[in-house]
Short mmCIF file of C-alpha atoms and ligand atoms in Angstrom, two decimals:
data_model
loop_
_atom_site.label_atom_id
_atom_site.label_comp_id
_atom_site.label_asym_id
_atom_site.label_seq_id
_atom_site.Cartn_x
_atom_site.Cartn_y
_atom_site.Cartn_z
CA MET A 1 -8.97 34.09 -13.09
CA THR A 2 -9.07 30.66 -14.68
CA GLY A 3 -6.17 29.03 -16.36
CA PHE A 4 -4.69 26.04 -18.03
CA PHE A 5 -1.03 25.29 -18.34
CA PHE A 6 0.27 23.40 -21.31
CA LYS A 7 3.63 21.70 -20.93
CA SER A 8 3.50 21.14 -24.63
CA MET A 9 0.72 21.96 -27.02
CA SER A 10 -0.95 18.65 -26.19
CA LYS A 11 -0.27 18.13 -22.47
CA GLN A 12 -2.29 20.08 -19.95
CA LEU A 13 -0.93 19.73 -16.41
CA PHE A 14 -3.05 21.75 -14.00
CA LEU A 15 -6.42 23.41 -13.68
CA PHE A 16 -6.87 26.32 -11.29
CA LYS A 17 -9.31 29.03 -10.31
CA CYS A 18 -8.75 32.12 -8.15
CA GLY A 19 -11.39 34.22 -6.43
CA SER A 20 -11.41 37.23 -4.09
CA HIS A 21 -14.16 39.33 -2.52
CA ILE A 22 -13.69 42.49 -0.45
CA GLY A 23 -16.30 41.31 2.10
CA TYR A 24 -18.77 43.55 3.92
CA LYS A 25 -16.63 45.43 6.42
CA HIS A 26 -13.49 46.81 4.79
CA ALA A 27 -13.10 49.69 2.35
CA ILE A 28 -10.18 47.98 0.60
CA ASN A 29 -9.21 44.40 -0.12
CA GLU A 30 -5.91 43.76 1.68
CA ASP A 31 -5.71 40.18 0.40
CA ALA A 32 -3.62 39.49 -2.67
CA TYR A 33 -3.11 36.42 -4.81
CA GLY A 34 -0.98 35.35 -7.73
CA ALA A 35 -1.21 32.45 -10.18
CA TYR A 36 1.92 31.56 -12.15
CA PRO A 37 1.09 28.22 -13.81
CA GLU A 38 4.20 28.44 -15.96
CA LEU A 39 6.18 28.16 -12.68
CA GLY A 40 3.71 25.72 -11.08
CA LEU A 41 3.26 28.45 -8.47
CA TRP A 42 0.21 29.85 -6.65
CA ILE A 43 0.29 32.38 -3.80
CA VAL A 44 -2.27 33.80 -1.36
CA ALA A 45 -1.38 36.63 1.07
CA ASP A 46 -3.37 38.56 3.67
CA GLY A 47 -1.99 42.02 4.42
CA MET A 48 -2.36 44.04 7.60
CA GLY A 49 -1.33 47.21 9.41
CA GLY A 50 0.82 50.08 8.17
CA HIS A 51 -1.87 52.83 8.11
CA ASN A 52 -4.11 50.67 5.93
CA ASN A 53 -1.21 49.77 3.66
CA GLY A 54 -1.72 46.06 4.28
CA SER A 55 -2.61 45.76 0.62
CA VAL A 56 0.87 47.06 -0.25
CA ALA A 57 2.43 44.34 1.92
CA SER A 58 0.34 41.50 0.49
CA ARG A 59 0.91 42.62 -3.11
CA LEU A 60 4.66 42.99 -2.47
CA THR A 61 4.66 39.50 -0.94
CA VAL A 62 3.07 37.91 -3.99
CA GLU A 63 5.23 39.76 -6.49
CA LYS A 64 8.51 39.25 -4.65
CA ILE A 65 7.97 35.52 -4.15
CA ALA A 66 7.05 35.01 -7.81
CA GLN A 67 10.11 36.99 -8.92
CA SER A 68 12.41 35.00 -6.64
CA VAL A 69 11.04 31.57 -7.61
CA LYS A 70 11.31 32.58 -11.26
CA ALA A 71 14.99 33.36 -10.61
CA GLY A 72 15.42 29.77 -9.40
CA HIS A 73 15.23 30.23 -5.64
CA SER A 74 13.51 27.87 -3.22
CA LEU A 75 10.22 28.82 -1.56
CA SER A 76 12.06 29.43 1.72
CA VAL A 77 14.52 31.86 0.14
CA ALA A 78 11.72 33.55 -1.79
CA ILE A 79 9.66 34.07 1.37
CA GLN A 80 12.63 35.47 3.32
CA GLU A 81 13.25 37.89 0.44
CA ALA A 82 9.62 39.00 0.59
CA HIS A 83 9.98 39.55 4.34
CA GLN A 84 13.05 41.75 3.75
CA SER A 85 11.23 43.68 1.00
CA ILE A 86 8.36 44.54 3.32
CA LEU A 87 10.78 45.64 6.05
CA ALA A 88 12.64 47.83 3.53
CA ALA A 89 9.39 49.34 2.23
CA GLY A 90 8.40 50.12 5.82
CA GLN A 91 11.69 51.92 6.43
CA ALA A 92 11.49 53.84 3.14
CA ASP A 93 7.99 55.27 3.66
CA PRO A 94 6.39 56.06 7.05
CA MET A 95 2.97 55.19 5.55
CA ASN A 96 4.21 51.63 5.14
CA ALA A 97 5.71 51.33 8.62
CA GLY A 98 4.33 48.39 10.53
CA MET A 99 2.67 46.72 7.57
CA GLY A 100 2.86 42.97 7.24
CA SER A 101 1.41 39.97 5.50
CA THR A 102 0.67 36.29 5.87
CA VAL A 103 1.49 34.00 3.00
CA VAL A 104 0.64 30.51 1.83
CA VAL A 105 2.46 29.31 -1.28
CA LEU A 106 1.92 26.21 -3.41
CA GLN A 107 4.54 24.89 -5.82
CA LEU A 108 3.62 21.95 -8.04
CA LYS A 109 6.17 19.88 -9.94
CA LEU A 110 4.13 17.34 -11.88
CA ASN A 111 2.03 15.76 -9.09
CA HIS A 112 4.41 16.60 -6.24
CA TYR A 113 3.35 19.56 -4.17
CA THR A 114 5.28 21.76 -1.76
CA ILE A 115 3.41 24.20 0.45
CA ALA A 116 5.07 26.95 2.49
CA SER A 117 3.26 29.02 5.07
CA VAL A 118 3.73 31.96 7.43
CA GLY A 119 0.75 33.29 9.39
CA ASP A 120 -2.85 32.11 9.38
CA SER A 121 -3.68 31.76 5.71
CA ARG A 122 -4.25 28.08 5.08
CA ALA A 123 -3.84 25.21 2.66
CA TYR A 124 -6.21 22.24 2.57
CA LEU A 125 -6.18 19.02 0.61
CA CYS A 126 -9.57 17.73 -0.53
CA SER A 127 -9.17 14.09 -1.46
CA LYS A 128 -11.71 11.29 -1.83
CA GLN A 129 -14.50 13.01 0.11
CA SER A 130 -12.24 14.11 2.95
CA LEU A 131 -10.69 17.46 3.81
CA THR A 132 -7.30 17.74 5.49
CA GLN A 133 -5.86 21.00 6.76
CA ILE A 134 -2.22 20.93 5.69
CA THR A 135 -0.97 24.11 7.34
CA GLN A 136 -1.05 25.07 10.98
CA ASP A 137 -1.89 28.65 11.94
CA HIS A 138 0.92 30.76 13.38
CA THR A 139 -1.35 32.29 16.00
CA PHE A 140 -1.41 32.81 19.73
CA VAL A 141 -4.54 30.64 20.04
CA GLN A 142 -3.06 27.80 17.97
CA ASN A 143 -0.16 27.72 20.44
CA LEU A 144 -2.69 27.43 23.28
CA VAL A 145 -4.41 24.57 21.42
CA ASN A 146 -1.06 22.82 20.88
CA GLN A 147 -0.28 23.14 24.57
CA GLY A 148 -3.69 21.67 25.48
CA GLU A 149 -4.77 24.91 27.18
CA ILE A 150 -7.88 25.39 25.03
CA THR A 151 -9.83 23.32 22.50
CA PRO A 152 -9.97 24.13 18.75
CA GLU A 153 -13.62 25.14 19.31
CA GLN A 154 -12.59 27.61 22.04
CA ALA A 155 -9.88 28.96 19.74
CA LYS A 156 -12.49 29.94 17.14
CA ILE A 157 -14.16 32.39 19.54
CA HIS A 158 -11.13 33.39 21.63
CA PRO A 159 -10.77 37.21 21.94
CA TYR A 160 -7.10 36.96 20.88
CA ARG A 161 -7.72 34.68 17.89
CA ASN A 162 -6.41 37.31 15.45
CA ILE A 163 -2.97 37.63 17.06
CA LEU A 164 -0.30 36.19 14.76
CA THR A 165 3.00 34.82 16.04
CA GLN A 166 4.60 35.01 12.59
CA ALA A 167 4.14 37.48 9.75
CA LEU A 168 6.20 38.77 6.86
CA GLY A 169 7.31 42.30 7.71
CA ALA A 170 7.34 41.75 11.49
CA GLU A 171 10.06 44.12 12.68
CA SER A 172 10.96 41.89 15.62
CA GLN A 173 12.12 39.11 13.32
CA SER A 174 15.27 39.24 11.20
CA GLU A 175 13.98 36.05 9.55
CA VAL A 176 10.56 34.42 9.63
CA ASP A 177 10.01 30.78 10.59
CA ILE A 178 8.49 29.04 7.60
CA ASP A 179 6.51 25.80 7.72
CA ILE A 180 7.05 23.55 4.71
CA PHE A 181 4.80 20.61 3.77
CA SER A 182 5.02 18.28 0.80
CA GLY A 183 3.14 15.38 -0.70
CA ALA A 184 1.76 13.85 -3.87
CA LEU A 185 -1.51 14.79 -5.56
CA GLN A 186 -3.75 12.11 -7.01
CA THR A 187 -6.01 12.77 -9.96
CA GLY A 188 -9.19 14.39 -8.63
CA ASP A 189 -7.52 15.83 -5.51
CA ARG A 190 -7.96 19.55 -5.04
CA LEU A 191 -5.70 21.91 -3.12
CA LEU A 192 -7.29 24.97 -1.54
CA LEU A 193 -5.26 28.03 -0.52
CA CYS A 194 -7.23 30.68 1.35
CA THR A 195 -7.23 33.61 3.75
CA ASP A 196 -8.96 33.61 7.14
CA GLY A 197 -11.87 35.56 5.64
CA LEU A 198 -12.97 32.16 4.34
CA THR A 199 -12.03 29.91 7.24
CA ASN A 200 -13.33 32.21 9.99
CA ARG A 201 -16.77 31.81 8.38
CA LEU A 202 -16.77 28.27 7.06
CA GLN A 203 -16.02 25.24 9.17
CA ASN A 204 -14.17 22.34 7.59
CA TYR A 205 -17.30 20.20 7.12
CA LYS A 206 -18.93 23.05 5.19
CA ILE A 207 -15.88 23.54 2.97
CA LEU A 208 -15.84 19.79 2.25
CA LYS A 209 -19.58 19.77 1.52
CA LEU A 210 -19.28 22.62 -0.98
CA LEU A 211 -16.21 21.09 -2.66
CA SER A 212 -18.00 17.73 -2.89
CA GLU A 213 -21.19 19.21 -4.35
CA THR A 214 -19.51 21.19 -7.11
CA THR A 215 -18.09 19.68 -10.26
CA SER A 216 -15.93 22.53 -11.59
CA LEU A 217 -13.33 24.69 -9.87
CA GLN A 218 -15.26 27.74 -11.03
CA GLN A 219 -18.46 26.50 -9.36
CA ALA A 220 -16.55 25.58 -6.20
CA THR A 221 -14.82 28.97 -5.95
CA HIS A 222 -18.11 30.79 -6.39
CA ALA A 223 -19.91 28.55 -3.86
CA LEU A 224 -17.21 28.97 -1.18
CA ILE A 225 -17.16 32.77 -1.46
CA GLU A 226 -20.96 33.01 -1.54
CA ALA A 227 -21.24 30.78 1.55
CA ALA A 228 -18.72 32.90 3.50
CA LEU A 229 -20.65 36.04 2.53
CA GLU A 230 -23.97 34.49 3.56
CA LEU A 231 -22.51 33.77 7.00
CA GLY A 232 -21.56 37.40 7.56
CA GLY A 233 -18.47 37.73 5.38
CA GLN A 234 -16.98 40.78 7.14
CA ASP A 235 -13.34 40.20 6.21
CA ASN A 236 -11.71 40.07 2.78
CA ILE A 237 -12.15 36.56 1.32
CA THR A 238 -9.58 35.07 -1.06
CA LEU A 239 -9.00 31.56 -2.34
CA ILE A 240 -7.27 29.54 -5.03
CA LEU A 241 -8.22 26.00 -6.05
CA VAL A 242 -5.72 23.86 -7.96
CA GLN A 243 -5.92 20.31 -9.28
CA LEU A 244 -4.19 18.08 -11.77
CA ALA A 245 -5.77 18.19 -15.22
CA1 CA B 301 -7.98 38.46 6.81
#
């Protein structure tokens, strides 16, 4: 999905490109994404659990957040509403019980970005030949890294690296804890939203290399997904790239 948003017939504000691949291991793609340039809104979600209904949770997450932001709500309110929707869907249908989703959301107002995150889907800023991870994973191993118990390198191969400490739909939480980040985009900066299917395969230096070598968002999206697949690509892989026009 490629898009352009025109504030007026002559003013183009953003460029974006979305891509998703089922990967080599799973029978269904439980990642979901949404691009709503008219709202300056992009969403990536990674579903899990619920008798393979993770795709229901991730799709519900994307749709509910878009609906709520469109109604004028903040990202925090929208994400809490998505959390409640997944819980309600789990109670309404036993097949959905226990399903959940990560989410990373980008909202752009002119060049000012706000990013909200729950779980281990990530946002990165690629600016002037450097790559900065904006979000911090809500995982058991990230907590160990923060406490100095293990190194980031050890976290990558830790047997419990997939355990999330936050997820939409988690029945133990009446509300989820949402991380919010904000900043200003310069012309040429690119924001990357992605699921762990990408980042479990590609280290930051590789992501930066591919972003630096490609001139269009379409090329970059293709190159990132292909590289993750070449390195094994078991999990579902989803990403969105956004930049100022
Ligand atoms: Ca995943």
